[in-house]
């Protein structure tokens, strides 16, 4: 604990503010612009998934190649996030945010207009890159426009966009497909992006000090990291399709491993020579609160993104809710998340209860995720909403309270890099969670279907009930039709049990997060959160 306090003091003593943000309007307007930008970007991490079948026919692509529309966005975003602090030092926070907005907006329009897969992939790659610049920069701006004793509120407002965006993506995408055209999932970003860019330019002034020394860039570190993280995310995304033990999947994992080792060796040598690094690995050694917080974000991302992945499938494919109804169901936990993040930020700052709220929220997310196993084939809309509300509420609380604690030892200019790293790790955690959930769901469905097939005896009452029902309706065809009906009943049950398995797995990831949070709370028990982040 003493090391944490000493590093915090050293961090602040060595810190020289390179910028000063001044607002031309009440802060609430700027907050709205930032949340709008974050929501728009993170919405696009999930909104495309449900439009894939429509894109295939329009772009003349098969299922295997169309998946790169999702992968290219995710990979380029992961590459750009560690680059965001360097860009901010070069052109300033305000200009970096506007650059991200403009690039994202232009590429969104290009995605909507794309006549073929090749142009779509180029546009999605640059769109993801823009998201990687925009998201961590938005949080850095929030921390700079709020006073030191309101960092929980800053994290809470950021959480509104960060959590609700991915949660509402599949449903909003489905609604647009049903009532408009798949290209509108990109076109809707254009007016939002233009308005947000213009208002950011008007509402924020940035006064920056002139940097006397040349701002060097660690090209080799950036190159090795980019290859490693790209290969890793591609292997995760395609592993279920290619088979995890296939030569192609293992090759990508091997490339990721080799370049990851090269990256670590190079960065350590750069640190020893006191030269610029792409990612400062010393942060993980010198600041245990940052290390534990980053690991917590990773497992939290694994838990929540696994649930984000299966919920739309459960509601629309298995329970047969219309797209609009499924969207309404998913809207309520997203709303609860916004309420939870706002309340936790305000009360956490006021009563200095960030650690207590963090522990409570992690318990709530773990139990709330497990309680989703109470969803059945007969569950009504409001029964499902009642199960999702506490999960969403505590999810918002978690993000709001973890961020100020994990970044409590960073100040002003030194905040940008750890903030970008945490956003990157959360994205990687989400990718791991989605990949694991996909594979686990598929394999557990096969397992449950085989087990139920062996377990069900045709002489039992369920078969007899179906047989007599079919005989009354179809006569001689009753035997065949009752077997078909039994097959569908078993398949539905197998799918339901598989969804439950994913929820249990997600609760396990949340439980690991809880253990990390307990350690984090103990390590930072004497660290004052309010004076930690941002300048006076």
XYZ file of C-alpha atoms in Angstrom, residues 28-463:
436
model
C -23.975 18.857 -19.066
C -23.992 19.727 -22.798
C -20.399 18.570 -23.255
C -21.112 15.404 -21.272
C -24.046 14.667 -23.590
C -21.812 15.029 -26.674
C -19.177 12.702 -25.225
C -21.696 10.046 -24.197
C -23.339 10.313 -27.622
C -20.008 9.657 -29.354
C -19.129 6.699 -27.126
C -22.621 5.202 -27.502
C -22.480 5.542 -31.294
C -19.085 3.830 -31.553
C -19.728 0.975 -29.130
C -23.159 0.394 -30.668
C -21.334 -0.510 -33.874
C -19.392 -3.276 -32.115
C -22.589 -5.369 -31.946
C -25.174 -3.831 -34.284
C -23.628 -5.380 -37.400
C -23.907 -8.989 -36.197
C -27.618 -9.327 -36.905
C -27.344 -7.757 -40.388
C -24.758 -10.253 -41.657
C -27.258 -12.361 -43.714
C -28.569 -9.243 -45.493
C -25.037 -8.037 -46.259
C -24.090 -11.389 -47.788
C -26.608 -11.139 -50.611
C -26.071 -7.412 -51.200
C -22.261 -7.624 -51.309
C -22.026 -10.995 -53.025
C -20.078 -12.606 -50.179
C -20.195 -16.017 -48.505
C -20.600 -16.484 -44.751
C -16.894 -17.032 -44.125
C -15.750 -13.844 -45.868
C -18.562 -11.627 -44.530
C -17.360 -12.298 -40.962
C -14.393 -10.036 -41.677
C -16.802 -7.093 -41.547
C -16.976 -7.684 -37.785
C -13.372 -8.811 -37.301
C -11.773 -5.877 -39.180
C -13.601 -3.371 -36.959
C -12.601 -5.113 -33.743
C -8.936 -5.582 -34.714
C -8.368 -2.020 -35.909
C -10.033 -0.643 -32.775
C -7.699 -2.728 -30.589
C -4.674 -1.467 -32.525
C -5.753 2.188 -32.281
C -6.502 2.346 -28.539
C -2.870 2.322 -27.327
C -2.120 4.881 -30.042
C -4.730 7.357 -28.739
C -2.508 8.851 -25.945
C 0.299 9.572 -28.433
C -2.120 11.256 -30.849
C -3.574 13.312 -27.966
C -0.080 14.508 -27.010
C 0.524 15.458 -30.618
C -2.715 17.319 -31.434
C -4.593 17.600 -28.107
C -7.558 15.844 -26.524
C -10.220 17.948 -28.228
C -8.722 17.492 -31.702
C -8.214 13.759 -31.154
C -11.867 13.368 -30.215
C -13.012 15.400 -33.230
C -10.655 13.418 -35.486
C -12.197 10.184 -34.213
C -15.722 11.523 -34.756
C -15.053 12.781 -38.287
C -13.240 9.613 -39.370
C -15.980 7.434 -37.858
C -18.709 9.481 -39.572
C -17.071 9.454 -43.013
C -16.370 5.736 -42.813
C -19.952 5.058 -41.669
C -21.226 6.768 -44.806
C -18.769 4.767 -46.902
C -19.928 1.518 -45.255
C -23.516 2.364 -46.150
C -22.584 3.108 -49.767
C -20.189 0.162 -50.209
C -21.103 -1.767 -53.407
C -18.776 -4.703 -52.664
C -17.079 -6.518 -49.794
C -13.629 -5.061 -50.470
C -14.739 -1.449 -49.984
C -16.822 -2.458 -46.958
C -13.787 -4.017 -45.278
C -11.636 -0.939 -45.910
C -14.342 1.335 -44.485
C -14.953 -0.902 -41.455
C -11.220 -1.037 -40.719
C -10.933 2.756 -40.600
C -14.235 2.982 -38.725
C -12.846 0.689 -36.021
C -9.627 2.693 -35.929
C -11.685 5.834 -35.302
C -13.496 4.104 -32.437
C -10.132 3.195 -30.903
C -9.146 6.872 -30.869
C -12.511 8.214 -29.740
C -13.527 6.016 -26.790
C -10.478 6.399 -24.483
C -10.195 10.087 -25.396
C -13.821 10.689 -24.362
C -13.135 9.335 -20.867
C -9.953 11.422 -20.580
C -11.956 14.546 -21.435
C -14.629 13.636 -18.875
C -11.993 13.275 -16.165
C -10.605 16.690 -17.049
C -13.882 18.609 -17.046
C -15.059 17.200 -13.702
C -13.488 18.391 -10.422
C -11.351 15.889 -8.460
C -14.163 14.997 -6.056
C -16.587 14.024 -8.858
C -14.617 11.377 -10.723
C -17.265 8.769 -9.924
C -19.824 10.930 -11.714
C -17.459 11.187 -14.697
C -17.054 7.401 -14.818
C -20.818 6.980 -14.409
C -21.649 9.176 -17.371
C -19.091 7.354 -19.520
C -20.618 4.022 -18.458
C -24.002 5.076 -19.861
C -22.605 4.992 -23.395
C -20.083 2.194 -22.795
C -22.636 -0.292 -21.440
C -25.881 0.574 -23.243
C -24.273 0.776 -26.702
C -23.242 -2.892 -27.005
C -26.391 -4.003 -25.158
C -28.788 -2.366 -27.615
C -26.776 -3.063 -30.778
C -28.317 -6.373 -31.925
C -31.883 -5.270 -31.226
C -31.554 -1.886 -32.923
C -29.885 -3.603 -35.872
C -32.745 -6.075 -36.105
C -35.341 -3.315 -35.982
C -33.596 -1.348 -38.750
C -33.379 -4.473 -40.907
C -37.055 -5.175 -40.419
C -38.378 -1.686 -41.117
C -35.717 0.032 -43.253
C -32.622 -1.368 -44.951
C -29.408 -2.828 -43.484
C -27.409 0.120 -44.866
C -29.207 2.413 -42.417
C -27.293 0.911 -39.499
C -24.397 2.949 -40.920
C -26.318 5.938 -42.260
C -27.802 6.766 -38.827
C -24.268 7.516 -37.614
C -23.758 10.297 -40.150
C -26.032 13.064 -38.746
C -25.068 12.105 -35.181
C -21.355 12.255 -35.999
C -21.632 15.579 -37.856
C -23.597 17.184 -35.024
C -21.260 15.833 -32.324
C -18.156 17.028 -34.219
C -19.551 20.519 -34.733
C -20.742 20.900 -31.140
C -17.426 19.648 -29.756
C -15.635 22.275 -31.843
C -17.961 24.990 -30.533
C -18.291 23.968 -26.889
C -14.698 23.095 -25.928
C -11.582 25.267 -26.050
C -8.211 23.638 -25.476
C -5.157 25.598 -24.406
C -2.019 23.526 -24.912
C 1.563 24.147 -23.901
C 4.145 24.003 -26.639
C 6.133 20.795 -26.480
C 9.804 21.687 -26.803
C 11.236 18.193 -27.224
C 10.484 16.067 -30.269
C 7.613 13.643 -29.675
C 9.081 10.264 -30.634
C 7.048 7.262 -31.669
C 7.874 3.625 -30.875
C 7.293 2.191 -34.341
C 8.693 -1.290 -33.644
C 6.631 -1.594 -30.456
C 3.501 -0.500 -32.331
C 4.189 -2.932 -35.192
C 4.835 -6.003 -33.022
C 1.856 -5.219 -30.780
C -0.456 -4.686 -33.770
C 0.507 -8.000 -35.367
C 0.192 -9.872 -32.056
C -3.216 -8.464 -31.041
C -4.575 -8.762 -34.601
C -3.592 -12.423 -34.922
C -5.001 -13.165 -31.460
C -8.377 -11.549 -32.145
C -8.654 -13.177 -35.579
C -7.967 -16.604 -34.044
C -10.604 -15.956 -31.370
C -13.184 -14.797 -33.909
C -12.655 -17.614 -36.402
C -11.636 -20.424 -34.071
C -15.130 -21.854 -33.737
C -15.572 -21.829 -37.525
C -12.088 -23.154 -38.346
C -11.993 -25.560 -35.333
C -9.766 -24.607 -32.416
C -7.225 -27.320 -33.149
C -7.020 -26.672 -36.905
C -3.716 -25.643 -38.484
C -5.109 -22.245 -39.464
C -6.280 -21.351 -35.935
C -3.093 -22.612 -34.280
C -0.988 -20.669 -36.806
C -2.691 -17.405 -35.879
C -2.255 -18.146 -32.165
C 1.427 -18.946 -32.793
C 1.928 -15.680 -34.691
C 0.261 -13.820 -31.827
C 2.499 -15.552 -29.293
C 5.763 -14.919 -31.189
C 5.089 -11.250 -31.864
C 3.758 -10.826 -28.321
C 7.071 -12.083 -26.933
C 8.981 -9.804 -29.333
C 6.812 -6.886 -28.206
C 7.521 -7.497 -24.511
C 11.272 -7.913 -25.093
C 11.424 -4.730 -27.177
C 9.409 -2.664 -24.710
C 11.567 -3.819 -21.775
C 14.711 -2.831 -23.702
C 13.158 0.554 -24.507
C 12.327 1.095 -20.835
C 15.889 0.243 -19.776
C 17.256 2.714 -22.335
C 14.749 5.335 -21.141
C 13.298 5.613 -24.647
C 9.652 6.077 -25.734
C 7.452 2.981 -25.537
C 4.200 2.090 -27.262
C 2.698 0.671 -24.044
C 4.339 1.451 -20.722
C 4.636 -1.965 -19.060
C 5.945 -0.362 -15.863
C 2.387 0.709 -15.090
C 1.491 -2.911 -14.311
C 4.430 -3.265 -11.908
C 4.339 0.083 -10.133
C 0.576 0.473 -9.707
C -1.144 -2.649 -8.301
C -4.499 -0.851 -8.262
C -4.187 -0.354 -12.031
C -3.130 -3.979 -12.625
C -5.943 -5.439 -10.523
C -8.473 -3.018 -12.020
C -7.409 -3.904 -15.564
C -7.720 -7.642 -14.868
C -11.143 -6.987 -13.326
C -12.215 -5.165 -16.485
C -11.052 -8.100 -18.599
C -13.096 -10.714 -16.714
C -16.009 -8.281 -16.437
C -15.894 -7.888 -20.224
C -15.801 -11.670 -20.667
C -18.902 -12.013 -18.476
C -21.020 -9.215 -19.925
C -20.182 -9.706 -23.614
C -21.021 -13.412 -23.341
C -24.475 -12.392 -22.072
C -24.771 -9.672 -24.748
C -24.083 -12.357 -27.356
C -26.716 -14.897 -26.273
C -29.581 -12.668 -25.081
C -30.834 -11.612 -28.560
C -30.600 -15.243 -29.738
C -32.543 -16.448 -26.715
C -35.290 -13.850 -27.069
C -35.770 -13.897 -30.840
C -34.715 -17.367 -32.003
C -35.850 -19.585 -29.124
C -38.613 -17.671 -27.331
C -39.866 -16.213 -30.642
C -40.361 -12.640 -29.437
C -40.773 -10.134 -32.304
C -37.740 -7.934 -32.918
C -39.484 -4.887 -31.497
C -40.508 -6.738 -28.326
C -37.007 -8.166 -27.879
C -35.640 -4.657 -28.271
C -38.010 -3.387 -25.615
C -36.947 -6.168 -23.246
C -33.267 -5.311 -23.715
C -33.953 -1.600 -23.344
C -34.935 -1.945 -19.676
C -31.631 -3.417 -18.401
C -29.785 -0.809 -20.479
C -31.876 1.884 -18.782
C -31.249 0.273 -15.382
C -27.527 0.318 -16.145
C -27.673 4.056 -16.817
C -29.540 4.624 -13.555
C -27.114 2.419 -11.622
C -24.027 4.103 -13.046
C -25.367 7.610 -12.352
C -26.498 6.872 -8.788
C -23.301 5.000 -7.929
C -21.174 7.853 -9.261
C -23.038 10.552 -7.327
C -23.322 8.622 -4.041
C -19.828 7.151 -4.319
C -18.292 10.619 -4.655
C -20.464 12.143 -1.945
C -20.015 9.471 0.744
C -16.632 8.056 -0.376
C -18.125 4.598 -0.886
C -16.496 3.569 -4.164
C -14.936 0.397 -2.729
C -18.107 -0.654 -0.931
C -20.242 -0.021 -4.015
C -17.709 -1.892 -6.176
C -17.913 -5.003 -3.983
C -21.725 -4.831 -3.824
C -22.024 -4.337 -7.588
C -19.753 -7.300 -8.348
C -21.843 -9.536 -6.081
C -24.968 -8.166 -7.800
C -23.620 -8.862 -11.310
C -22.587 -12.401 -10.327
C -25.942 -13.281 -8.749
C -27.886 -11.383 -11.431
C -26.133 -13.297 -14.203
C -26.813 -16.635 -12.524
C -30.471 -15.705 -11.978
C -30.906 -15.526 -15.767
C -31.042 -19.335 -15.664
C -34.621 -18.855 -14.389
C -35.700 -17.888 -17.912
C -37.790 -20.719 -19.344
C -39.665 -21.462 -22.559
C -42.832 -20.204 -20.863
C -41.341 -16.956 -19.482
C -43.315 -13.822 -20.277
C -41.870 -10.508 -21.356
C -42.137 -8.921 -17.911
C -40.776 -11.973 -16.127
C -37.641 -11.717 -18.260
C -37.419 -7.955 -17.687
C -37.626 -8.497 -13.917
C -34.615 -10.841 -14.138
C -32.613 -8.493 -16.359
C -33.179 -5.293 -14.344
C -30.903 -6.105 -11.366
C -28.239 -7.461 -13.722
C -28.255 -4.190 -15.692
C -28.353 -1.995 -12.583
C -25.334 -3.615 -10.922
C -23.449 -3.708 -14.215
C -23.678 0.092 -14.395
C -22.603 0.388 -10.747
C -19.559 -1.802 -11.368
C -18.050 0.279 -14.149
C -18.641 3.556 -12.327
C -16.822 2.489 -9.166
C -13.999 0.420 -10.645
C -12.706 3.175 -12.918
C -11.929 5.822 -10.228
C -10.235 3.246 -7.973
C -8.132 1.593 -10.675
C -7.010 4.977 -12.067
C -6.669 6.663 -8.668
C -2.865 6.870 -8.878
C -2.828 8.784 -12.170
C -3.133 12.500 -12.700
C -3.887 14.759 -15.663
C -1.558 14.050 -18.584
C -0.512 10.694 -17.122
C -4.119 9.478 -17.171
C -4.465 8.998 -20.928
C -2.252 5.939 -21.333
C -3.684 3.758 -18.503
C -7.178 4.785 -19.585
C -6.478 3.606 -23.158
C -4.958 0.334 -21.914
C -8.002 -0.431 -19.779
C -10.359 0.188 -22.696
C -8.207 -2.113 -24.833
C -8.193 -4.908 -22.232
C -11.965 -4.573 -21.803
C -12.371 -4.994 -25.577
C -10.058 -8.029 -25.584
C -11.983 -9.483 -22.633
C -15.232 -8.991 -24.514
C -13.784 -10.760 -27.562
C -12.610 -13.679 -25.423
C -16.012 -13.876 -23.718
C -17.885 -13.881 -27.032
C -15.585 -16.542 -28.527
C -15.819 -18.768 -25.444
C -19.603 -18.324 -25.263
C -19.994 -19.222 -28.957
C -17.965 -22.408 -28.661
C -19.420 -23.417 -25.302
C -22.991 -22.818 -26.473
C -22.492 -24.932 -29.609
C -20.867 -27.831 -27.782
C -23.320 -27.834 -24.885
C -26.242 -27.874 -27.313
C -24.854 -31.020 -28.935
C -24.297 -32.551 -25.485
C -27.801 -31.753 -24.207
C -29.486 -32.887 -27.419
C -27.735 -36.257 -27.324
C -28.469 -36.698 -23.624
C -32.150 -35.821 -23.973
C -32.478 -38.098 -27.000
C -31.156 -41.008 -24.964
C -33.145 -40.053 -21.892
C -36.550 -39.695 -23.565
C -38.385 -42.992 -23.884
C -40.985 -43.072 -26.702
C -43.249 -45.060 -24.421
C -43.345 -42.199 -21.895
C -46.249 -39.818 -21.550
C -44.749 -36.904 -23.544
C -44.525 -39.073 -26.659
